[in-house]
Amino acid sequence: MKPTPLAGFRAKFFFAVLVPLLSAFASFASAADFAKGADVGWLTQMEASGIKFYNSSGTQQDCLQILQGLGMNTIRLRVWVNPAGGWNGQTDVVNKAVRAKNRGLRVMIDFHYSDSWADPGQQTKPAAWSSHAIAQLRTDVANHTTAVLNALKSAGVTPEWVQVGNETNNGMLWNDGRASTSMANFASLITSGYNAVKAVFPSAKVIVHISNGYDNALFRWIFDGLQANGAGSKYDVIGMSLYPTTSNWSTLTSQCLTNMNDMVSRYGKDVMVVEVGMDVSAASTSKSFLTDIIAKTKSVSGGRGLGVLYWEPQAYNSWQGYNLGAFGSNGRPTIALDAFANTSSNAFPAAGTYSLRNRTNGLMLDNLGATGDGANVGSWADGTSNNQRWVLSYISSNVVKLQCVSGSKCLDGLGRTTNGSLVGQWASGTSNNQRWTIIDAGGGYFKLKNVGTGLCLDVGASPYANGDSVEQWSDGSSQNQHWQFVTP
């Protein structure tokens, strides 16, 4: 049936106005929900030892207040079953969680199912469970999980995420729950923990956490194994650790992004980097690493990268022999934690496929149907052609590539460094001519500055017509250089 003029107007209004607004709102909500935080399990023990914390100005403050002031919104707390001194036991965890909740911070609970550290090299049963076989261990996991979560609930704390196990690269509660010995046993323990969490906090997201977030083969082995053994639906989030060196961080963050996207595609799960850290003496490099991994996690396909958390940033002066914190010897945060601040880079579009609309002429970036290396790129009225669809991928936190869906060529500065020179396209490669620094221009628009030429993507002077070539000009204030990323 032919629509009435009013119905046609409504349809046009919906797609032209409401859809972009709803999309923008969804992007804003996603950015607002992104978790930036820290594991601070040592905090109460450090305070009991007389250790003080200071903000960047040197004023003594509550450590949680300092972290919150640096842009963090989430606190992660590990839980041990019957630890020496009670640190990280149920009472200590509840006390810390209440402090975090009272400051308006979100809470993640990390069950180790051990009396001390559980990690890839050790998954030791608690002493009270040491003689228990797998059937009883499933009950132990359920009972311990339920008891701690009910204690939190009674204290008025609702955790947003709950980890069932910590860095379970080869399962947990060895040897019965060792994944390489019996993936089925490990899967049954995950199931037991998941069911216990959901019984107390149905809306909490359950995390299965593996270290070495760059190791795709390891992650596939674990999560394929869980899926094959009936636990594929018994977790909501895939958690990762990432502890690079000052020399390999860029490589590892790129591999981690590839792994995160694979986890989303392969298992349909959200992903989260629940532990990061770098040598405290390399604060500047650490800031670059953190800025990059935050941006890459935000760029995960479908907006399914949930957050990044630093492990024990407040540990300083080699507390417990740990040197990967982010506070200096003076008890103040280093510049590394500036990466968690609320900056404009947090608003960058996620990796994905977009049409790019120019702010001045309203036309879309278009490859004009050309597919040869060196061919010009131009602009055209908004349409449905793949000539106007560009795949955005991140090289680093603020450097991107744009590859046209039609012809698969990349937007390329072609080495041209003169104002007014034309922009072209070329087969995907590693040249800086295909790398563009993305700059927040405000109002939902961005500038794209070519790394190779140093010039910005620009539509040039009016009048504007379909098929006009797009140019490059020095970075300036003109809206000719402002581009909106529109989901086609």
Tab-separated table of C-alpha atoms in Angstrom:
chain	number	residue	atom	x	y	z
A	1	MET	CA	0.000	0.000	0.000
A	2	LYS	CA	1.344	3.431	-0.942
A	3	PRO	CA	2.048	5.530	2.165
A	4	THR	CA	0.241	8.804	2.666
A	5	PRO	CA	2.378	11.976	2.423
A	6	LEU	CA	2.244	12.250	6.231
A	7	ALA	CA	3.395	8.648	6.636
A	8	GLY	CA	6.194	9.305	4.179
A	9	PHE	CA	7.243	12.365	6.132
A	10	ARG	CA	7.229	10.376	9.346
A	11	ALA	CA	9.382	7.672	7.816
A	12	LYS	CA	11.857	10.227	6.485
A	13	PHE	CA	11.907	12.007	9.846
A	14	PHE	CA	12.509	8.702	11.656
A	15	PHE	CA	15.446	7.657	9.496
A	16	ALA	CA	16.931	11.117	8.972
A	17	VAL	CA	16.585	12.458	12.496
A	18	LEU	CA	15.591	9.930	15.132
A	19	VAL	CA	17.843	7.069	14.048
A	20	PRO	CA	21.017	9.216	14.123
A	21	LEU	CA	19.946	10.665	17.483
A	22	LEU	CA	19.290	7.228	18.939
A	23	SER	CA	22.590	5.999	17.561
A	24	ALA	CA	24.421	8.932	19.101
A	25	PHE	CA	22.678	8.337	22.413
A	26	ALA	CA	23.662	4.659	22.340
A	27	SER	CA	27.264	5.622	21.678
A	28	PHE	CA	27.191	8.098	24.554
A	29	ALA	CA	25.662	5.525	26.901
A	30	SER	CA	28.291	2.988	25.910
A	31	ALA	CA	31.098	5.465	26.619
A	32	ALA	CA	29.511	6.424	29.938
A	33	ASP	CA	29.239	2.760	30.941
A	34	PHE	CA	32.853	1.922	30.130
A	35	ALA	CA	34.571	0.629	33.273
A	36	LYS	CA	37.861	2.282	34.195
A	37	GLY	CA	39.224	1.110	37.474
A	38	ALA	CA	41.629	-0.755	39.690
A	39	ASP	CA	42.073	-3.875	41.775
A	40	VAL	CA	42.916	-2.623	45.276
A	41	GLY	CA	42.931	-5.843	47.281
A	42	TRP	CA	46.020	-4.719	49.211
A	43	LEU	CA	44.498	-1.417	50.277
A	44	THR	CA	43.353	-2.226	53.826
A	45	GLN	CA	46.529	-4.170	54.579
A	46	MET	CA	48.628	-1.236	53.393
A	47	GLU	CA	46.597	1.197	55.490
A	48	ALA	CA	46.977	-1.053	58.548
A	49	SER	CA	50.742	-0.903	57.969
A	50	GLY	CA	50.646	2.885	58.201
A	51	ILE	CA	51.021	3.605	54.486
A	52	LYS	CA	49.543	6.926	53.335
A	53	PHE	CA	48.349	8.052	49.927
A	54	TYR	CA	48.533	11.511	48.379
A	55	ASN	CA	46.924	13.124	45.371
A	56	SER	CA	48.971	14.716	42.616
A	57	SER	CA	49.196	17.961	44.600
A	58	GLY	CA	50.618	16.198	47.639
A	59	THR	CA	47.478	16.315	49.783
A	60	GLN	CA	46.824	13.166	51.814
A	61	GLN	CA	43.527	11.559	50.805
A	62	ASP	CA	41.642	8.280	50.877
A	63	CYS	CA	43.144	6.154	48.111
A	64	LEU	CA	39.711	5.494	46.593
A	65	GLN	CA	39.096	9.246	46.409
A	66	ILE	CA	42.402	9.704	44.587
A	67	LEU	CA	41.604	6.974	42.070
A	68	GLN	CA	38.128	8.354	41.513
A	69	GLY	CA	39.581	11.799	40.932
A	70	LEU	CA	41.774	10.311	38.209
A	71	GLY	CA	38.700	9.159	36.282
A	72	MET	CA	38.245	5.659	37.678
A	73	ASN	CA	34.722	4.409	38.314
A	74	THR	CA	35.255	0.748	39.256
A	75	ILE	CA	36.932	-1.187	42.072
A	76	ARG	CA	37.882	-4.879	41.839
A	77	LEU	CA	38.340	-6.971	44.983
A	78	ARG	CA	39.782	-10.479	45.226
A	79	VAL	CA	38.311	-13.006	47.635
A	80	TRP	CA	40.256	-15.738	49.431
A	81	VAL	CA	38.583	-18.504	51.421
A	82	ASN	CA	40.534	-18.562	54.719
A	83	PRO	CA	43.550	-16.270	54.283
A	84	ALA	CA	46.311	-15.570	56.778
A	85	GLY	CA	45.499	-12.459	58.782
A	86	GLY	CA	42.047	-12.250	57.232
A	87	TRP	CA	43.234	-10.004	54.377
A	88	ASN	CA	41.001	-10.536	51.333
A	89	GLY	CA	38.740	-12.801	53.354
A	90	GLN	CA	34.989	-12.256	53.477
A	91	THR	CA	34.933	-9.560	56.183
A	92	ASP	CA	37.804	-7.574	54.655
A	93	VAL	CA	36.232	-7.741	51.200
A	94	VAL	CA	32.832	-6.589	52.442
A	95	ASN	CA	34.418	-3.640	54.274
A	96	LYS	CA	36.285	-2.520	51.146
A	97	ALA	CA	33.229	-3.034	48.963
A	98	VAL	CA	31.114	-0.856	51.253
A	99	ARG	CA	33.729	1.899	51.060
A	100	ALA	CA	33.692	1.711	47.256
A	101	LYS	CA	29.903	1.665	47.100
A	102	ASN	CA	29.652	4.674	49.417
A	103	ARG	CA	31.869	6.629	47.033
A	104	GLY	CA	29.599	5.735	44.097
A	105	LEU	CA	32.114	3.314	42.596
A	106	ARG	CA	31.107	0.168	40.768
A	107	VAL	CA	32.248	-3.143	42.249
A	108	MET	CA	33.749	-6.303	40.759
A	109	ILE	CA	34.262	-9.374	42.959
A	110	ASP	CA	37.050	-11.803	42.033
A	111	PHE	CA	36.776	-15.287	43.567
A	112	HIS	CA	40.132	-17.110	43.671
A	113	TYR	CA	38.755	-20.241	45.381
A	114	SER	CA	41.998	-20.518	47.327
A	115	ASP	CA	43.418	-19.348	50.652
A	116	SER	CA	46.005	-17.294	48.752
A	117	TRP	CA	47.011	-16.448	45.186
A	118	ALA	CA	45.398	-18.314	42.304
A	119	ASP	CA	47.027	-17.681	38.941
A	120	PRO	CA	48.349	-19.625	35.913
A	121	GLY	CA	51.095	-21.219	38.005
A	122	GLN	CA	49.073	-22.132	41.086
A	123	GLN	CA	45.459	-23.032	41.688
A	124	THR	CA	45.740	-24.534	45.158
A	125	LYS	CA	42.669	-25.794	46.954
A	126	PRO	CA	41.835	-24.065	50.243
A	127	ALA	CA	43.119	-26.078	53.183
A	128	ALA	CA	39.577	-26.900	54.265
A	129	TRP	CA	38.830	-28.369	50.838
A	130	SER	CA	42.130	-30.149	50.295
A	131	SER	CA	40.745	-33.701	50.543
A	132	HIS	CA	37.574	-33.019	48.591
A	133	ALA	CA	36.877	-34.655	45.229
A	134	ILE	CA	35.114	-32.951	42.334
A	135	ALA	CA	31.534	-33.508	43.494
A	136	GLN	CA	32.208	-31.924	46.892
A	137	LEU	CA	34.294	-29.151	45.271
A	138	ARG	CA	31.285	-28.125	43.201
A	139	THR	CA	29.325	-27.775	46.434
A	140	ASP	CA	32.227	-25.915	48.074
A	141	VAL	CA	32.341	-23.409	45.235
A	142	ALA	CA	28.594	-22.855	45.411
A	143	ASN	CA	28.522	-22.476	49.198
A	144	HIS	CA	31.519	-20.111	49.383
A	145	THR	CA	30.249	-17.966	46.511
A	146	THR	CA	26.777	-17.775	48.045
A	147	ALA	CA	28.075	-16.890	51.517
A	148	VAL	CA	30.285	-14.014	50.346
A	149	LEU	CA	27.671	-12.581	47.996
A	150	ASN	CA	24.951	-12.772	50.645
A	151	ALA	CA	27.279	-10.904	53.024
A	152	LEU	CA	27.715	-8.191	50.400
A	153	LYS	CA	23.973	-8.093	49.817
A	154	SER	CA	23.318	-7.677	53.545
A	155	ALA	CA	25.801	-4.786	53.564
A	156	GLY	CA	23.940	-3.074	50.733
A	157	VAL	CA	26.514	-3.799	47.994
A	158	THR	CA	25.430	-5.083	44.597
A	159	PRO	CA	28.443	-6.123	42.511
A	160	GLU	CA	28.139	-5.450	38.809
A	161	TRP	CA	30.533	-8.252	37.879
A	162	VAL	CA	31.640	-11.458	39.601
A	163	GLN	CA	34.645	-13.493	38.520
A	164	VAL	CA	34.356	-17.247	38.929
A	165	GLY	CA	38.058	-18.068	39.262
A	166	ASN	CA	41.181	-15.992	38.687
A	167	GLU	CA	43.482	-16.449	35.661
A	168	THR	CA	42.152	-19.947	35.087
A	169	ASN	CA	44.425	-20.699	32.118
A	170	ASN	CA	44.401	-24.376	33.086
A	171	GLY	CA	41.328	-24.550	35.247
A	172	MET	CA	41.196	-24.200	39.026
A	173	LEU	CA	41.176	-26.210	42.258
A	174	TRP	CA	43.965	-28.481	41.068
A	175	ASN	CA	44.253	-31.303	40.431
A	176	ASP	CA	40.552	-32.160	40.242
A	177	GLY	CA	39.643	-29.007	38.310
A	178	ARG	CA	42.737	-28.861	36.093
A	179	ALA	CA	41.440	-28.199	32.566
A	180	SER	CA	44.190	-30.159	30.784
A	181	THR	CA	43.291	-33.201	32.879
A	182	SER	CA	39.509	-32.857	32.784
A	183	MET	CA	37.906	-29.956	30.967
A	184	ALA	CA	34.564	-31.418	32.036
A	185	ASN	CA	35.483	-31.007	35.712
A	186	PHE	CA	36.576	-27.415	35.135
A	187	ALA	CA	33.363	-26.679	33.243
A	188	SER	CA	31.306	-28.109	36.113
A	189	LEU	CA	33.048	-25.796	38.592
A	190	ILE	CA	32.343	-22.777	36.371
A	191	THR	CA	28.715	-23.870	36.165
A	192	SER	CA	28.496	-24.211	39.941
A	193	GLY	CA	29.924	-20.736	40.488
A	194	TYR	CA	27.723	-19.181	37.815
A	195	ASN	CA	24.545	-20.671	39.255
A	196	ALA	CA	25.473	-19.452	42.738
A	197	VAL	CA	26.107	-15.914	41.515
A	198	LYS	CA	22.834	-15.700	39.618
A	199	ALA	CA	20.881	-17.056	42.592
A	200	VAL	CA	21.998	-14.100	44.734
A	201	PHE	CA	22.493	-11.373	42.101
A	202	PRO	CA	20.629	-12.311	38.886
A	203	SER	CA	21.783	-9.183	37.055
A	204	ALA	CA	25.494	-9.545	37.897
A	205	LYS	CA	27.691	-10.420	34.933
A	206	VAL	CA	29.793	-13.535	35.477
A	207	ILE	CA	33.387	-13.389	34.224
A	208	VAL	CA	35.723	-16.241	33.293
A	209	HIS	CA	39.229	-14.788	33.484
A	210	ILE	CA	42.322	-15.907	31.539
A	211	SER	CA	45.764	-14.252	31.534
A	212	ASN	CA	47.857	-13.317	28.477
A	213	GLY	CA	45.127	-11.517	26.584
A	214	TYR	CA	47.225	-11.615	23.410
A	215	ASP	CA	47.220	-15.459	23.272
A	216	ASN	CA	44.283	-16.326	21.038
A	217	ALA	CA	45.122	-20.047	20.940
A	218	LEU	CA	44.927	-20.279	24.739
A	219	PHE	CA	41.587	-18.479	24.842
A	220	ARG	CA	40.103	-20.645	22.111
A	221	TRP	CA	41.237	-23.773	23.918
A	222	ILE	CA	39.613	-22.743	27.192
A	223	PHE	CA	36.354	-21.384	25.791
A	224	ASP	CA	35.941	-24.077	23.154
A	225	GLY	CA	36.429	-26.528	26.020
A	226	LEU	CA	33.791	-24.877	28.179
A	227	GLN	CA	31.383	-24.816	25.271
A	228	ALA	CA	31.975	-28.487	24.478
A	229	ASN	CA	31.331	-29.406	28.103
A	230	GLY	CA	28.029	-27.665	28.698
A	231	ALA	CA	29.306	-24.401	30.169
A	232	GLY	CA	29.108	-22.206	27.085
A	233	SER	CA	26.154	-20.321	28.560
A	234	LYS	CA	27.566	-20.234	32.095
A	235	TYR	CA	29.462	-16.961	31.838
A	236	ASP	CA	28.685	-13.515	30.439
A	237	VAL	CA	32.088	-11.885	30.013
A	238	ILE	CA	35.540	-13.060	28.937
A	239	GLY	CA	38.126	-11.411	31.194
A	240	MET	CA	41.776	-10.901	30.263
A	241	SER	CA	45.065	-9.887	31.865
A	242	LEU	CA	47.749	-7.977	29.975
A	243	TYR	CA	51.184	-7.183	31.451
A	244	PRO	CA	53.473	-6.069	28.602
A	245	THR	CA	56.996	-4.726	28.798
A	246	THR	CA	58.072	-1.267	27.695
A	247	SER	CA	59.337	-2.764	24.429
A	248	ASN	CA	56.468	-5.030	23.361
A	249	TRP	CA	53.328	-3.243	24.564
A	250	SER	CA	52.274	-1.986	21.124
A	251	THR	CA	52.500	-5.463	19.634
A	252	LEU	CA	50.622	-7.053	22.519
A	253	THR	CA	47.795	-4.509	22.560
A	254	SER	CA	47.233	-5.108	18.845
A	255	GLN	CA	47.186	-8.864	19.401
A	256	CYS	CA	44.868	-8.369	22.364
A	257	LEU	CA	42.417	-6.382	20.220
A	258	THR	CA	42.438	-9.132	17.595
A	259	ASN	CA	41.770	-11.672	20.341
A	260	MET	CA	38.951	-9.591	21.856
A	261	ASN	CA	37.213	-9.261	18.509
A	262	ASP	CA	37.592	-12.994	17.946
A	263	MET	CA	36.047	-13.756	21.344
A	264	VAL	CA	33.057	-11.558	20.529
A	265	SER	CA	32.619	-13.135	17.110
A	266	ARG	CA	33.270	-16.745	18.134
A	267	TYR	CA	31.335	-16.914	21.407
A	268	GLY	CA	29.029	-13.894	21.360
A	269	LYS	CA	30.382	-12.651	24.714
A	270	ASP	CA	31.438	-9.279	26.051
A	271	VAL	CA	35.140	-8.834	26.821
A	272	MET	CA	36.995	-6.928	29.510
A	273	VAL	CA	40.642	-6.333	30.414
A	274	VAL	CA	40.414	-6.903	34.158
A	275	GLU	CA	44.149	-6.652	34.902
A	276	VAL	CA	46.892	-4.482	33.422
A	277	GLY	CA	50.204	-3.231	34.734
A	278	MET	CA	53.664	-2.001	33.731
A	279	ASP	CA	56.927	-1.177	35.478
A	280	VAL	CA	56.385	1.814	37.760
A	281	SER	CA	59.690	3.349	36.631
A	282	ALA	CA	58.374	3.719	33.062
A	283	ALA	CA	55.409	5.975	33.815
A	284	SER	CA	55.389	7.765	30.458
A	285	THR	CA	55.484	4.534	28.472
A	286	SER	CA	52.887	3.063	30.795
A	287	LYS	CA	50.586	5.988	30.045
A	288	SER	CA	50.969	5.344	26.308
A	289	PHE	CA	50.206	1.661	26.843
A	290	LEU	CA	47.159	2.380	29.003
A	291	THR	CA	45.821	4.998	26.606
A	292	ASP	CA	46.169	2.501	23.780
A	293	ILE	CA	44.579	-0.496	25.506
A	294	ILE	CA	41.670	1.649	26.720
A	295	ALA	CA	41.054	2.928	23.185
A	296	LYS	CA	41.384	-0.544	21.683
A	297	THR	CA	38.986	-2.051	24.217
A	298	LYS	CA	36.491	0.688	23.412
A	299	SER	CA	36.888	-0.088	19.712
A	300	VAL	CA	35.909	-3.769	20.063
A	301	SER	CA	33.226	-4.705	17.547
A	302	GLY	CA	29.662	-4.034	18.608
A	303	GLY	CA	30.803	-1.914	21.553
A	304	ARG	CA	31.332	-5.139	23.519
A	305	GLY	CA	34.597	-4.105	25.178
A	306	LEU	CA	33.429	-3.281	28.693
A	307	GLY	CA	36.445	-1.816	30.451
A	308	VAL	CA	40.081	-1.773	31.605
A	309	LEU	CA	41.278	-2.151	35.209
A	310	TYR	CA	44.782	-1.576	36.609
A	311	TRP	CA	46.044	-4.172	39.091
A	312	GLU	CA	47.100	-2.627	42.424
A	313	PRO	CA	48.160	0.811	41.100
A	314	GLN	CA	48.422	2.167	44.664
A	315	ALA	CA	51.186	-0.300	45.607
A	316	TYR	CA	54.385	1.714	45.914
A	317	ASN	CA	57.928	1.400	47.239
A	318	SER	CA	57.937	-2.262	46.163
A	319	TRP	CA	55.096	-3.217	48.479
A	320	GLN	CA	55.125	-7.038	48.765
A	321	GLY	CA	57.878	-7.033	46.132
A	322	TYR	CA	55.495	-5.662	43.467
A	323	ASN	CA	56.965	-3.086	41.070
A	324	LEU	CA	54.185	-2.749	38.503
A	325	GLY	CA	52.135	-0.200	40.422
A	326	ALA	CA	51.442	3.370	39.310
A	327	PHE	CA	52.210	5.422	42.423
A	328	GLY	CA	55.643	6.941	42.907
A	329	SER	CA	57.876	6.576	45.953
A	330	ASN	CA	56.265	9.774	47.304
A	331	GLY	CA	52.878	8.043	47.507
A	332	ARG	CA	51.429	10.082	44.634
A	333	PRO	CA	50.003	8.712	41.370
A	334	THR	CA	52.355	8.831	38.387
A	335	ILE	CA	51.379	10.253	35.006
A	336	ALA	CA	50.555	6.693	33.889
A	337	LEU	CA	47.125	7.003	35.486
A	338	ASP	CA	46.345	10.137	33.471
A	339	ALA	CA	45.254	7.654	30.797
A	340	PHE	CA	42.098	6.989	32.813
A	341	ALA	CA	41.041	10.637	32.847
A	342	ASN	CA	37.892	11.646	31.013
A	343	THR	CA	39.371	13.072	27.819
A	344	SER	CA	37.885	13.777	24.420
A	345	SER	CA	39.538	10.638	23.037
A	346	ASN	CA	36.963	8.667	25.004
A	347	ALA	CA	34.379	9.826	22.456
A	348	PHE	CA	36.116	8.386	19.384
A	349	PRO	CA	33.938	6.139	17.214
A	350	ALA	CA	34.410	2.423	17.758
A	351	ALA	CA	36.001	0.323	15.036
A	352	GLY	CA	33.398	-0.598	12.438
A	353	THR	CA	31.835	0.418	9.123
A	354	TYR	CA	30.743	4.025	8.627
A	355	SER	CA	29.792	6.640	6.090
A	356	LEU	CA	31.618	9.953	6.581
A	357	ARG	CA	29.532	13.115	6.190
A	358	ASN	CA	31.257	16.487	5.820
A	359	ARG	CA	30.007	19.252	8.110
A	360	THR	CA	30.246	22.037	5.521
A	361	ASN	CA	28.706	20.552	2.379
A	362	GLY	CA	26.696	17.652	3.823
A	363	LEU	CA	28.161	15.278	1.232
A	364	MET	CA	29.615	11.852	1.969
A	365	LEU	CA	33.194	10.652	1.436
A	366	ASP	CA	32.979	8.522	-1.718
A	367	ASN	CA	35.528	6.521	-3.693
A	368	LEU	CA	33.610	7.476	-6.863
A	369	GLY	CA	33.533	3.880	-8.030
A	370	ALA	CA	37.254	3.886	-8.794
A	371	THR	CA	39.318	0.873	-7.722
A	372	GLY	CA	42.799	1.608	-9.076
A	373	ASP	CA	45.769	2.574	-6.936
A	374	GLY	CA	46.154	6.350	-6.902
A	375	ALA	CA	42.582	7.087	-7.989
A	376	ASN	CA	40.971	10.197	-6.506
A	377	VAL	CA	38.492	10.089	-3.644
A	378	GLY	CA	35.618	12.549	-3.745
A	379	SER	CA	32.248	13.368	-2.216
A	380	TRP	CA	28.665	12.576	-3.175
A	381	ALA	CA	25.155	13.008	-1.838
A	382	ASP	CA	24.178	10.497	0.857
A	383	GLY	CA	23.171	7.180	-0.669
A	384	THR	CA	23.304	3.426	-0.174
A	385	SER	CA	26.348	2.676	-2.334
A	386	ASN	CA	29.287	0.773	-0.853
A	387	ASN	CA	31.404	3.534	-2.404
A	388	GLN	CA	30.441	5.555	0.682
A	389	ARG	CA	31.086	2.841	3.243
A	390	TRP	CA	34.451	2.817	4.984
A	391	VAL	CA	35.800	0.309	7.469
A	392	LEU	CA	37.437	2.134	10.396
A	393	SER	CA	40.232	0.264	12.203
A	394	TYR	CA	42.603	1.474	14.901
A	395	ILE	CA	46.389	1.358	14.544
A	396	SER	CA	46.854	2.923	17.992
A	397	SER	CA	44.739	4.897	20.427
A	398	ASN	CA	44.165	7.828	18.037
A	399	VAL	CA	45.504	6.651	14.669
A	400	VAL	CA	43.151	4.931	12.238
A	401	LYS	CA	42.900	3.442	8.751
A	402	LEU	CA	39.869	3.757	6.489
A	403	GLN	CA	39.271	1.045	3.885
A	404	CYS	CA	36.449	1.409	1.383
A	405	VAL	CA	34.002	-1.492	1.207
A	406	SER	CA	33.831	-1.002	-2.571
A	407	GLY	CA	37.185	-1.910	-4.087
A	408	SER	CA	38.890	-2.494	-0.705
A	409	LYS	CA	41.335	0.387	-1.209
A	410	CYS	CA	42.472	2.543	1.719
A	411	LEU	CA	42.141	6.308	2.039
A	412	ASP	CA	45.655	7.527	1.242
A	413	GLY	CA	47.400	10.908	1.334
A	414	LEU	CA	49.625	9.718	-1.564
A	415	GLY	CA	52.589	11.561	-0.050
A	416	ARG	CA	51.231	14.910	-1.196
A	417	THR	CA	52.191	17.684	1.203
A	418	THR	CA	50.889	20.807	-0.591
A	419	ASN	CA	47.700	22.551	0.512
A	420	GLY	CA	44.892	21.704	-1.906
A	421	SER	CA	46.472	18.457	-3.091
A	422	LEU	CA	44.031	15.654	-3.741
A	423	VAL	CA	43.405	12.630	-1.571
A	424	GLY	CA	43.458	9.219	-3.173
A	425	GLN	CA	43.238	5.515	-2.445
A	426	TRP	CA	45.713	2.640	-2.484
A	427	ALA	CA	45.876	-1.050	-1.676
A	428	SER	CA	46.103	-1.659	2.073
A	429	GLY	CA	49.657	-1.433	3.388
A	430	THR	CA	51.773	-0.110	6.232
A	431	SER	CA	52.568	3.327	4.815
A	432	ASN	CA	51.916	6.352	7.018
A	433	ASN	CA	50.058	7.800	4.022
A	434	GLN	CA	47.208	5.452	4.990
A	435	ARG	CA	47.293	6.393	8.656
A	436	TRP	CA	45.131	9.202	9.928
A	437	THR	CA	45.208	10.808	13.365
A	438	ILE	CA	41.635	11.226	14.559
A	439	ILE	CA	40.974	14.512	16.389
A	440	ASP	CA	37.789	15.404	18.272
A	441	ALA	CA	36.395	18.554	16.643
A	442	GLY	CA	33.385	18.750	18.972
A	443	GLY	CA	29.679	18.349	18.330
A	444	GLY	CA	30.066	14.776	17.145
A	445	TYR	CA	32.536	15.701	14.374
A	446	PHE	CA	36.165	14.694	13.910
A	447	LYS	CA	39.174	15.792	11.921
A	448	LEU	CA	41.422	13.301	10.127
A	449	LYS	CA	45.065	14.361	9.891
A	450	ASN	CA	47.288	12.283	7.651
A	451	VAL	CA	50.336	10.895	9.454
A	452	GLY	CA	52.424	10.871	6.280
A	453	THR	CA	51.569	14.295	4.852
A	454	GLY	CA	50.645	16.192	8.006
A	455	LEU	CA	47.559	17.601	6.254
A	456	CYS	CA	43.863	17.216	7.115
A	457	LEU	CA	41.070	15.715	5.046
A	458	ASP	CA	39.212	18.745	3.608
A	459	VAL	CA	36.461	19.353	1.021
A	460	GLY	CA	38.055	22.575	-0.205
A	461	ALA	CA	36.214	25.675	-1.365
A	462	SER	CA	32.621	25.959	-2.582
A	463	PRO	CA	30.619	25.510	-4.773
A	464	TYR	CA	30.175	21.822	-4.016
A	465	ALA	CA	28.857	19.198	-6.397
A	466	ASN	CA	28.632	15.442	-6.611
A	467	GLY	CA	31.929	14.006	-7.779
A	468	ASP	CA	34.152	16.795	-6.439
A	469	SER	CA	37.554	15.510	-5.350
A	470	VAL	CA	38.449	15.681	-1.664
A	471	GLU	CA	41.582	17.621	-0.761
A	472	GLN	CA	44.178	17.990	1.997
A	473	TRP	CA	44.868	21.217	3.870
A	474	SER	CA	46.864	22.306	6.903
A	475	ASP	CA	45.166	21.716	10.209
A	476	GLY	CA	42.847	24.645	10.883
A	477	SER	CA	39.527	25.784	12.315
A	478	SER	CA	37.457	25.419	9.132
A	479	GLN	CA	34.459	23.110	9.263
A	480	ASN	CA	35.554	21.877	5.827
A	481	GLN	CA	37.759	19.517	7.870
A	482	HIS	CA	34.960	18.249	10.141
A	483	TRP	CA	33.584	14.751	9.459
A	484	GLN	CA	30.755	12.878	11.098
A	485	PHE	CA	30.935	9.075	11.376
A	486	VAL	CA	27.470	7.796	10.440
A	487	THR	CA	26.395	4.168	10.753
A	488	PRO	CA	25.055	3.271	7.285
